[in-house]
Coordinates of C-alpha atoms in Angstrom, one line a residue:
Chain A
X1 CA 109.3 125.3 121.6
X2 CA 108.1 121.8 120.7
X3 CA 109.9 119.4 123.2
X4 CA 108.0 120.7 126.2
X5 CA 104.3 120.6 126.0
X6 CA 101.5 119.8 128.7
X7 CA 102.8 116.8 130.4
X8 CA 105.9 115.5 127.8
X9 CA 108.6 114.8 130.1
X10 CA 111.4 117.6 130.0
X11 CA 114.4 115.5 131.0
X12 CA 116.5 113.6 128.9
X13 CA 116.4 109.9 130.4
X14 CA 112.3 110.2 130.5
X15 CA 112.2 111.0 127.2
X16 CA 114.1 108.8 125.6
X17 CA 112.1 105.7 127.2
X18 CA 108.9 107.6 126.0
X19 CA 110.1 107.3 122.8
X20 CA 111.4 103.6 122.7
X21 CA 107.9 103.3 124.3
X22 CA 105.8 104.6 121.5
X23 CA 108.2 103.5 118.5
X24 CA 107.4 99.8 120.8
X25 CA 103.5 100.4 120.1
X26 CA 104.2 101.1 116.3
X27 CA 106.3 97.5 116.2
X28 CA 103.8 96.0 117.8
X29 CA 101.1 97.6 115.6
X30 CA 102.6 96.3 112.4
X31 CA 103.5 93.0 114.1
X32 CA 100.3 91.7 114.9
X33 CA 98.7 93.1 111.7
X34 CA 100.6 90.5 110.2
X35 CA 100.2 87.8 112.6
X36 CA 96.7 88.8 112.0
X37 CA 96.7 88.9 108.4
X38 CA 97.5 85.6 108.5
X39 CA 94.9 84.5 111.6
X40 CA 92.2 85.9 109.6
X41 CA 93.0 83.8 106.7
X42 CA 93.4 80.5 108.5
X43 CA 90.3 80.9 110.5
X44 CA 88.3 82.2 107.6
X45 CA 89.9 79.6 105.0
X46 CA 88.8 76.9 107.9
X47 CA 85.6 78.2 108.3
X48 CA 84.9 77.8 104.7
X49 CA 86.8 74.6 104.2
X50 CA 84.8 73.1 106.7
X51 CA 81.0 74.6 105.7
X52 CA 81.8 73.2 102.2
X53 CA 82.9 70.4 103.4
X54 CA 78.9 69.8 104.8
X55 CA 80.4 69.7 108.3
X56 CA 77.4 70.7 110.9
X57 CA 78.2 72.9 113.3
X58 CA 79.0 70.5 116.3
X59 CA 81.4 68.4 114.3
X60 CA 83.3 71.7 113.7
X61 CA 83.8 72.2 117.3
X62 CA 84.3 68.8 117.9
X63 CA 87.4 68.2 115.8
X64 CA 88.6 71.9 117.5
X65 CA 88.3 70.5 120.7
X66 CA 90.0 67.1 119.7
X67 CA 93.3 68.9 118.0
X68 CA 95.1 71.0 120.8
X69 CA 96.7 72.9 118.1
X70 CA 93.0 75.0 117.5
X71 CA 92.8 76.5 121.0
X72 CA 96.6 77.3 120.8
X73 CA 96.3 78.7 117.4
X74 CA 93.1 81.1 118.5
X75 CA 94.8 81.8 122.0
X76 CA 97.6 83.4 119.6
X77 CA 95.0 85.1 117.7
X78 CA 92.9 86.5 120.8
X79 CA 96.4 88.0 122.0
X80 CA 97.3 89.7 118.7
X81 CA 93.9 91.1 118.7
X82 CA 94.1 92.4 122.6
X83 CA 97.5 93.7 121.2
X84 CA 95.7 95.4 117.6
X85 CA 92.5 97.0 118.1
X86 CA 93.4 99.0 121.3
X87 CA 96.4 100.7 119.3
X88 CA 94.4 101.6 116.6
X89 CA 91.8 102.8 118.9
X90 CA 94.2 105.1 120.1
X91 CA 95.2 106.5 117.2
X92 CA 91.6 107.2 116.7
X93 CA 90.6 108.7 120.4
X94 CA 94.6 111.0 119.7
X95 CA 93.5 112.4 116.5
X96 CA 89.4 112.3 116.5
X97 CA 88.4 113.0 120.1
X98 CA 91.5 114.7 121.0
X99 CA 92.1 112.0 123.9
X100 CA 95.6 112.0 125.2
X101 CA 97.6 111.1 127.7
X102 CA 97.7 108.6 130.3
X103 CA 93.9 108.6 131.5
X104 CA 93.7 107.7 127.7
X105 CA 96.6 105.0 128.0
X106 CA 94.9 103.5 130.9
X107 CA 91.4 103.2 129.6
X108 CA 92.8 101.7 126.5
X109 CA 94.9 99.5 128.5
X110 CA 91.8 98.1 130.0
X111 CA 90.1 97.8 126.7
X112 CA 93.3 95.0 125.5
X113 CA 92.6 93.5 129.0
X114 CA 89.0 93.1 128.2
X115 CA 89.1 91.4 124.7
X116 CA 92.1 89.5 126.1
X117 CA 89.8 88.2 129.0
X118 CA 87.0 87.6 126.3
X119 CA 88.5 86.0 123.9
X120 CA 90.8 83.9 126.1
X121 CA 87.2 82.9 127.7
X122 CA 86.2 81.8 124.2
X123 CA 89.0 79.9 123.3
X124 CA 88.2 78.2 126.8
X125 CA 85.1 77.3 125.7
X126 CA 86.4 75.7 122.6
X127 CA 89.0 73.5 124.2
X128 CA 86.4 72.7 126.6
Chain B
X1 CA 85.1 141.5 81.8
X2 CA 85.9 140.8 85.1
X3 CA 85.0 137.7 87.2
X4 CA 84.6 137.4 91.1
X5 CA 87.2 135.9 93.4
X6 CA 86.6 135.6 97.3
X7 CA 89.9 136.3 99.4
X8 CA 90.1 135.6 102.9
X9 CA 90.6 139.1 105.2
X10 CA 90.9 139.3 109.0
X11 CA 92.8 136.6 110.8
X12 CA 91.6 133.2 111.7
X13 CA 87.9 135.3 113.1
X14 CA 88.0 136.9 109.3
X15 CA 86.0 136.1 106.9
X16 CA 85.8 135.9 102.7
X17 CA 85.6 139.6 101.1
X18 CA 84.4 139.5 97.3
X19 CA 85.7 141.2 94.8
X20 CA 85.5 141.8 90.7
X21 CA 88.8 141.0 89.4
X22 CA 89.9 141.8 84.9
X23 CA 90.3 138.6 83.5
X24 CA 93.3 138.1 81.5
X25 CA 95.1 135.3 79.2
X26 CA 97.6 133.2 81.4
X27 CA 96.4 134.8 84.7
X28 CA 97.9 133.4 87.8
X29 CA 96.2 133.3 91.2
X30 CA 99.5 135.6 92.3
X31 CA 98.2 138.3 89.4
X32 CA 95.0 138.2 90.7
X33 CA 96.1 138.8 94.0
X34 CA 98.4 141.6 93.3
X35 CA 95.8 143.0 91.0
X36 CA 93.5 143.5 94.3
X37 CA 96.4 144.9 96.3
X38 CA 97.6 147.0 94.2
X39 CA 94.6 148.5 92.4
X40 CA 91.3 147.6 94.8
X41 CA 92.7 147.5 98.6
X42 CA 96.5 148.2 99.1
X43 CA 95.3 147.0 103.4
X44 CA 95.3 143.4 101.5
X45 CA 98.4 141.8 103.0
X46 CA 100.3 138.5 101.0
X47 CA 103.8 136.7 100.4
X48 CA 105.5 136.6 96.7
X49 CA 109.1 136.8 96.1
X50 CA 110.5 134.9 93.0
X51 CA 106.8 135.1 91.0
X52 CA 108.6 132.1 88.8
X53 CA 108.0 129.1 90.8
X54 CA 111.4 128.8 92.7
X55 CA 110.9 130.4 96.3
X56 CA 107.6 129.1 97.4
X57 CA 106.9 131.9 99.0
X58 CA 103.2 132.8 97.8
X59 CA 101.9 129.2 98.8
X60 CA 98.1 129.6 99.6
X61 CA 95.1 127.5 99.9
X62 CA 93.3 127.8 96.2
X63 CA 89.7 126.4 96.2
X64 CA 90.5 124.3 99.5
X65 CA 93.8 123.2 98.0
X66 CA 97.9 124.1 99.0
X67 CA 99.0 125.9 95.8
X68 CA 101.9 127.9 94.2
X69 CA 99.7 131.0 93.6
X70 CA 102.5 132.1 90.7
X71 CA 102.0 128.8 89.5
X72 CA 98.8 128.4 89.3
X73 CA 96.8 129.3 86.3
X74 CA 93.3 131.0 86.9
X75 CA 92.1 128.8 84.3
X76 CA 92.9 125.4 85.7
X77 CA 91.4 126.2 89.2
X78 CA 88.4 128.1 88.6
X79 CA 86.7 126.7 85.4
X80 CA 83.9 126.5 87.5
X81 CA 83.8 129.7 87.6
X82 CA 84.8 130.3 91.3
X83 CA 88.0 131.1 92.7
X84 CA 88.6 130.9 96.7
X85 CA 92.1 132.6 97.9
X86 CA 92.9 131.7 101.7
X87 CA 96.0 131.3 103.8
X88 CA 97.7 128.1 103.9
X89 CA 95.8 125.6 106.3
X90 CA 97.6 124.4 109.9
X91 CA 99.7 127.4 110.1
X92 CA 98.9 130.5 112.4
X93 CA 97.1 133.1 110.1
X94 CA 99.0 136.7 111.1
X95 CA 96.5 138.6 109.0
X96 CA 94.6 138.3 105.1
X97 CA 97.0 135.5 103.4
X98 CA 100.1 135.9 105.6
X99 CA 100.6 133.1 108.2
X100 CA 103.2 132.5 110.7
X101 CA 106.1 130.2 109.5
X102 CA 107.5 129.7 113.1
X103 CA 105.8 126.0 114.0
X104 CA 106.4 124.9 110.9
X105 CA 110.4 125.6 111.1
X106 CA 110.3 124.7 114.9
X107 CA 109.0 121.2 114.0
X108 CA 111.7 121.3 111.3
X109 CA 114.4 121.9 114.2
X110 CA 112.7 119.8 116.9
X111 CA 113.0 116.9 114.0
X112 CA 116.8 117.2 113.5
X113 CA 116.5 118.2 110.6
X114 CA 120.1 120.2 110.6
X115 CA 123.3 119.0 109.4
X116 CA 125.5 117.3 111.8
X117 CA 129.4 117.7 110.8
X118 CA 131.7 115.0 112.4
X119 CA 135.1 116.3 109.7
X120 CA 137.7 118.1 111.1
X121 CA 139.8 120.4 108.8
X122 CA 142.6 117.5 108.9
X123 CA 140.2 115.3 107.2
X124 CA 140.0 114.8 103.6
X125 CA 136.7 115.4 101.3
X126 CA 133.9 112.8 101.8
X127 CA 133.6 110.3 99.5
X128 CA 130.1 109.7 98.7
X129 CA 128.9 107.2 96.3
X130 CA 126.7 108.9 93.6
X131 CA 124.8 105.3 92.7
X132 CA 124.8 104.5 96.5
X133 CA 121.1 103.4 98.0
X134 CA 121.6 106.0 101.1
X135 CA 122.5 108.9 98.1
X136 CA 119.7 107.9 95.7
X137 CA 117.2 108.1 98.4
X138 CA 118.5 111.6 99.3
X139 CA 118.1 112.6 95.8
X140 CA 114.7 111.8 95.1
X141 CA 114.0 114.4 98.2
X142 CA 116.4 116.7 98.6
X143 CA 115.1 120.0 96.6
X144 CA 112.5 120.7 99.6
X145 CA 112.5 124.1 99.6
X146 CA 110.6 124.5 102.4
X147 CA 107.1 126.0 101.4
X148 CA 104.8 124.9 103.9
X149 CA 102.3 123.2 101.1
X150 CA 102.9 119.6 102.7
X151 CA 102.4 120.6 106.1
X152 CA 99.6 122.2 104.9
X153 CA 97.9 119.9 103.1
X154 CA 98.2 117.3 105.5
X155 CA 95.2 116.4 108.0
X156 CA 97.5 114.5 110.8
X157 CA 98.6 118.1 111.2
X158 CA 95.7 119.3 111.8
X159 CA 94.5 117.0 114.0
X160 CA 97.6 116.0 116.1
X161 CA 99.3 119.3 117.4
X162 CA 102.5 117.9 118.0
X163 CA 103.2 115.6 114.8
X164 CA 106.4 116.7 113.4
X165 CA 104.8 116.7 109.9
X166 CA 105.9 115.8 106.4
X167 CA 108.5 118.7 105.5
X168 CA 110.7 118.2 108.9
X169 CA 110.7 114.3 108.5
X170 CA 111.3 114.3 105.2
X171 CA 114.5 116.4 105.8
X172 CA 115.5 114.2 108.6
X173 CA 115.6 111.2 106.5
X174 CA 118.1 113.1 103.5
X175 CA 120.1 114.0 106.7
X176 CA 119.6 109.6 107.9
X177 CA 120.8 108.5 104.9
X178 CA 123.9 110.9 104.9
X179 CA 126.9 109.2 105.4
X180 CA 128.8 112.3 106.7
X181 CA 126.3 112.9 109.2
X182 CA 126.7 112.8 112.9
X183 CA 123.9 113.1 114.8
X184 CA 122.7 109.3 114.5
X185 CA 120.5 108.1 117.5
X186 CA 119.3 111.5 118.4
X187 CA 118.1 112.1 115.5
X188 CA 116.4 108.7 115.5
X189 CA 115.1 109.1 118.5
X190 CA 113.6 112.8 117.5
X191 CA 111.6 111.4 114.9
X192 CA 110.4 107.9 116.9
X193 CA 109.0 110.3 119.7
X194 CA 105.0 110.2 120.0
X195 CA 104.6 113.4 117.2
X196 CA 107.4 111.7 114.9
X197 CA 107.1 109.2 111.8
X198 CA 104.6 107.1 113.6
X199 CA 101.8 109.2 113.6
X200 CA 101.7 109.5 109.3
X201 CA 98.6 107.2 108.6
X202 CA 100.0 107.6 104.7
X203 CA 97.2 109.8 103.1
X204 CA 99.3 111.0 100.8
X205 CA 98.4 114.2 100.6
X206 CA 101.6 115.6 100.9
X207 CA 103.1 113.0 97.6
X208 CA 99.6 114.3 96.4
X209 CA 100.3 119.0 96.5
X210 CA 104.1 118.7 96.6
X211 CA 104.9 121.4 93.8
X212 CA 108.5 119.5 93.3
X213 CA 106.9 116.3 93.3
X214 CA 109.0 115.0 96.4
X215 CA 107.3 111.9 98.2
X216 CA 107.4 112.5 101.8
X217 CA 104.9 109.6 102.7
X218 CA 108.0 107.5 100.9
X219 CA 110.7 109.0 103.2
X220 CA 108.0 109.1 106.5
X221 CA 108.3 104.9 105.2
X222 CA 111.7 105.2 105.1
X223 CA 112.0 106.7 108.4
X224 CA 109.7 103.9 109.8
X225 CA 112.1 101.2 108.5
X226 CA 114.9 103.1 109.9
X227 CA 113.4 103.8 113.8
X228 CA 112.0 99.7 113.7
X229 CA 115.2 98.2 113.0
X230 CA 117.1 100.8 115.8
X231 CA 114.7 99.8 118.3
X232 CA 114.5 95.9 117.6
X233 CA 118.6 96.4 118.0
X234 CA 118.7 98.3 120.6
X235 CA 120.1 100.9 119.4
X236 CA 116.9 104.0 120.1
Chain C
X1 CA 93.5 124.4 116.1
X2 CA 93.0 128.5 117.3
X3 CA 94.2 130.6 114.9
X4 CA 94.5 128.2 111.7
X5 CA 92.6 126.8 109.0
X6 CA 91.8 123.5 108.4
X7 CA 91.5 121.4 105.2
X8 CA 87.9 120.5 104.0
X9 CA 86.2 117.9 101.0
X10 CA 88.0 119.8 99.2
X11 CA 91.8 118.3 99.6
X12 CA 90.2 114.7 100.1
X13 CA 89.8 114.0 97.0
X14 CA 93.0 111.4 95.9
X15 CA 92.8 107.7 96.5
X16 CA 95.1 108.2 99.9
X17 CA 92.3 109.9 101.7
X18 CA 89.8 107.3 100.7
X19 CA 92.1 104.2 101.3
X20 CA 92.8 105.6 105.2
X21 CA 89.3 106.5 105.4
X22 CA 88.0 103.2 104.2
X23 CA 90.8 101.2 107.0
X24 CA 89.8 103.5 109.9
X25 CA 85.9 103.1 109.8
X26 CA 86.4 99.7 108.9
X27 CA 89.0 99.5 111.8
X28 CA 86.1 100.9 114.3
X29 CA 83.4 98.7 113.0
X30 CA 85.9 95.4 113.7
X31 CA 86.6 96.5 117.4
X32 CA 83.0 97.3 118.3
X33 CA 82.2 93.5 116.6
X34 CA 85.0 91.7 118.1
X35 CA 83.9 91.9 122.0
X36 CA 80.1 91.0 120.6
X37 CA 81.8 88.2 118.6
X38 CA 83.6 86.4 121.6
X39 CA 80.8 86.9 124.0
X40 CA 78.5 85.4 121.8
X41 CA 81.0 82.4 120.8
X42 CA 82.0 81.4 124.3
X43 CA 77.9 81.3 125.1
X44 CA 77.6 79.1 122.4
X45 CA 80.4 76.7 122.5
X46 CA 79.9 76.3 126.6
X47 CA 76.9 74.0 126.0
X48 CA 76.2 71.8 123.4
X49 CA 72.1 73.2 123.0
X50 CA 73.0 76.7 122.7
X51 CA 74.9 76.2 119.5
X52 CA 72.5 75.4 117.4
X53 CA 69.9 78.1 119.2
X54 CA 72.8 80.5 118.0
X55 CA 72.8 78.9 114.6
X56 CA 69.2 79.9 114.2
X57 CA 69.9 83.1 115.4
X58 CA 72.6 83.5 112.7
X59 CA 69.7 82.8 110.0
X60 CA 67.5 85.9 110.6
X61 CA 67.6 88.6 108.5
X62 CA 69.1 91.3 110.8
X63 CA 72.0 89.1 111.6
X64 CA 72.7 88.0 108.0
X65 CA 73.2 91.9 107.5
X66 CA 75.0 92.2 110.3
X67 CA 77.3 89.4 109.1
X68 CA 77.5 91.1 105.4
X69 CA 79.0 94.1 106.6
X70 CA 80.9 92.5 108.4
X71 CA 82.6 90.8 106.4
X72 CA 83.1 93.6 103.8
X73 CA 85.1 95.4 106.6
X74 CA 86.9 92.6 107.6
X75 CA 88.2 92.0 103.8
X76 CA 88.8 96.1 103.0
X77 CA 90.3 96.5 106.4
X78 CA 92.7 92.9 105.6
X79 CA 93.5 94.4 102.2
X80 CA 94.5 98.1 102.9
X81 CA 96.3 97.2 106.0
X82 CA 98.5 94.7 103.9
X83 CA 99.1 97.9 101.2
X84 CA 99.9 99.7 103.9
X85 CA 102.8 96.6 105.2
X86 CA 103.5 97.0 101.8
X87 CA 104.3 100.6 101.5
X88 CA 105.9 100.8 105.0
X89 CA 108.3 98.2 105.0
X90 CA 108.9 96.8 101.4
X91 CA 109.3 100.3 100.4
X92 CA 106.1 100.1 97.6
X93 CA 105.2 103.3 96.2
X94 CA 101.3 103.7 96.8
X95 CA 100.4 104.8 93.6
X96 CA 96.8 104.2 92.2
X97 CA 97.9 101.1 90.7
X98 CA 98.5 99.3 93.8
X99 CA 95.6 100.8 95.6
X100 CA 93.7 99.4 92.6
X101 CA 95.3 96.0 93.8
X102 CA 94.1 96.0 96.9
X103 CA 91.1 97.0 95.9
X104 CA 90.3 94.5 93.8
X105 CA 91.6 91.8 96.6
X106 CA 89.2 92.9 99.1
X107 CA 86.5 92.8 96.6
X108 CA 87.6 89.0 95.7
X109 CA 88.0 87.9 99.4
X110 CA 84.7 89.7 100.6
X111 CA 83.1 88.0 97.8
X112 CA 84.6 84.5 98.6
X113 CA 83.2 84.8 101.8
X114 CA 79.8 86.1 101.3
X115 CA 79.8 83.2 98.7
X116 CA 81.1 80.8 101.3
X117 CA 78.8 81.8 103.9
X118 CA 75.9 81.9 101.7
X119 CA 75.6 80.3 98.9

């Protein structure tokens, strides 16, 4: 039968939290694809404004690192990101490579650490 | 005059045998098939029941497609000239064009997709609102008859063995939206697990081969919607 | 799977398949860039010099590819992944009308952009 397979828990309280736990990662999925949707267009819409604008690339970062509100608003970014790209990655590893489980799980986990550390470290650098 | 049609013989190490079938006006895929068991190799093993497009039994993958082989007209698939008969995809072949139904009705029950009374005999009828949203979304679905061409058809089956797949969910959300129903958070919580409504990465292809024109992907949404707002309540 | 079939080309041919296939590659491209992307920010915002070395760097032809592409799976994975909000939880019905829509979004934004960054 279907409920038990390889290492799917078999009793009743077990599974129930691993199904809160992956109906939590589909939430999350579609919550920071919209956060992100509207991240993108912010820092894009920004980006453009501001090359338009004939602002050189230091004056860009300067007025950043003068308003507090551009690290905060990236360091929201950098988290939806850490949050995005390792759940769609394992999606990808689940149904491409057939990578499953909680090896898989933990690897990924590492992976959100990693452009969490990364891109917090950048917005660092921005706010200087 | 004859033309040549490849049929898949053997189980899942077969292979494609070849053979010259009479061409006829209005040929379906389900005459040719009975044409080569009945008059070239009566070994050749297939499903039919109805032959009119009610059963689904004689469901089959035509030229890499889920079909209704009585419904299916030779000369809409194989214009081209060739005509490929296989068993359905994602389904355990059990010989020639014959697979094994069993996963595909286990994922149906491990879904929920089953009827749960809560009336005693005291009770009068249900009252259930024709125009209602839950009953309108139930009709646009309901008339699965449980062919296998959706599960079939779909590639998250293929590559995810445990994803519950289009047919079962889409049962499961007639049976969410039924207001007589009973089995509430279980059944929730059947379809929210890791092979549930999640997993659909809405390709469509099930909307895309349904022979009754159902819209899983619409009810897998539905389900979604459904499974979010339990578990932003707390209620999964 | 042992024992089954599997669908080929063959059932890929509807604008579903090409919409998921189009958001997933252009998923995978994003995540490998991303990690490339903050590394080489944070190198170039620490110190004031390295900037505008980066900003040369940004002009050579390899990079401006890099950067094109880029952008063209930022905008088609932006566009499909709001059709798919779309289809999940306002309850749209992705028929080819819609995927046309976002199709012709991604194609506007990438555009702005390229424009933007280029011209």
């Amino acid at each position: 039968m279907i409920e038990a397979r390889g290492d799917a828990p078999i009793d009743a309280a077990a599974g129930a939290r691993a199904t809160r736990a992956a109906a939590w990662r589909f939430v999350l999925q579609r919550a920071s694809a919209a956060v992100l949707a509207v991240c993108v267009v912010v820092h894009l819409a920004s980006i453009i404004v501001a090359i338009r604008g004939g602002l050189s690339a230091e004056a860009i970062v300067a007025r950043m690192h003068a308003n507090p509100a551009w690290p905060a608003f990236y360091a929201v970014f950098v988290v939806a990101v850490a949050i995005h790209a390792p759940l769609g990655l394992r999606a990808i590893a689940d149904e491409w490579l057939g990578l499953r489980g909680k090896v898989t799980d933990i690897a990924l986990g590492l992976v959100a650490l990693l452009l969490l550390a990364g891109g917090l470290y950048a917005v660092a650098s921005l706010a200087g | 005059m004859t033309f040549p049609v490849r049929i898949w013989r053997g189980d899942a190490g077969g292979r494609f045998e070849r053979y010259e079938v009479p061409r006829h006006a209005s040929q379906t895929v389900l005459d040719v098939v009975t044409h080569v068991q009945r008059h070239v190799d009566p070994s050749l093993a297939y499903r039919y029941a109805c032959r009119v497009g009610m059963c689904g039994s004689c469901a089959m993958t035509v030229n890499g497609k889920a079909r209704w082989t009585c419904r299916t007209h030779v000369d809409t698939v194989a214009a081209g000239g060739t005509l490929e008969i296989a068993p359905l995809n994602n389904l355990p072949i059990v010989r020639d064009l014959v697979v094994d139904m069993t996963p595909f009705f286990d994922k149906w029950t491990a879904a929920k997709g089953a009827f749960v009374p809560t009336a005693t005999r005291r009770d009068d009828f249900a009252r259930v609102e024709p125009a209602s949203k839950e009953r309108r979304a139930i009709d646009t679905t309901i008339e699965c008859i449980g062919c296998g061409v959706c599960y079939a058809s779909c590639d998250v089956v293929g590559w995810k063995p445990d994803y519950l797949g289009p047919a079962a969910l889409n049962r499961a959300w007639t049976l969410v939206n039924d207001v007589r129903d009973g089995a509430g958070r279980s059944r929730l919580r059947a379809v929210a697990a890791d092979g549930g409504c999640q997993a659909c990465h809405t390709h469509q292809s099930c909307t895309e081969r349904c022979p009754k024109h159902l819209t899983p992907t619409a009810s897998i949404a539905g389900l979604k919607r459904r499974v979010a707002g339990a578990l932003l309540k707390g209620d999964l | 799977m042992i024992g089954m079939r599997r669908s080929d080309f063959r059932a890929r041919e509807h604008s579903g398949w090409w919409a998921f296939l189009v958001h997933r590659v252009s998923g995978i491209v994003l995540a490998l860039f991303l990690p490339v992307h903050f590394f080489v920010l944070s190198q170039a915002l620490s110190r004031p010099t390295r900037l505008n070395d980066f900003l040369a760097w940004t002009r050579a032809p390899g990079v401006k590819l890099a950067e094109t592409l880029l952008v063209l799976a930022l905008a088609a994975h932006l566009a499909g992944g709001v059709r798919l909000l779309f289809v999940e939880f306002v309850g749209w019905r992705a028929n080819w009308q819609k995927s046309a829509l976002a199709i012709a979004a991604a194609a506007a934004l990438a555009y702005a952009l390229l424009f933007a960054l280029n011209g």
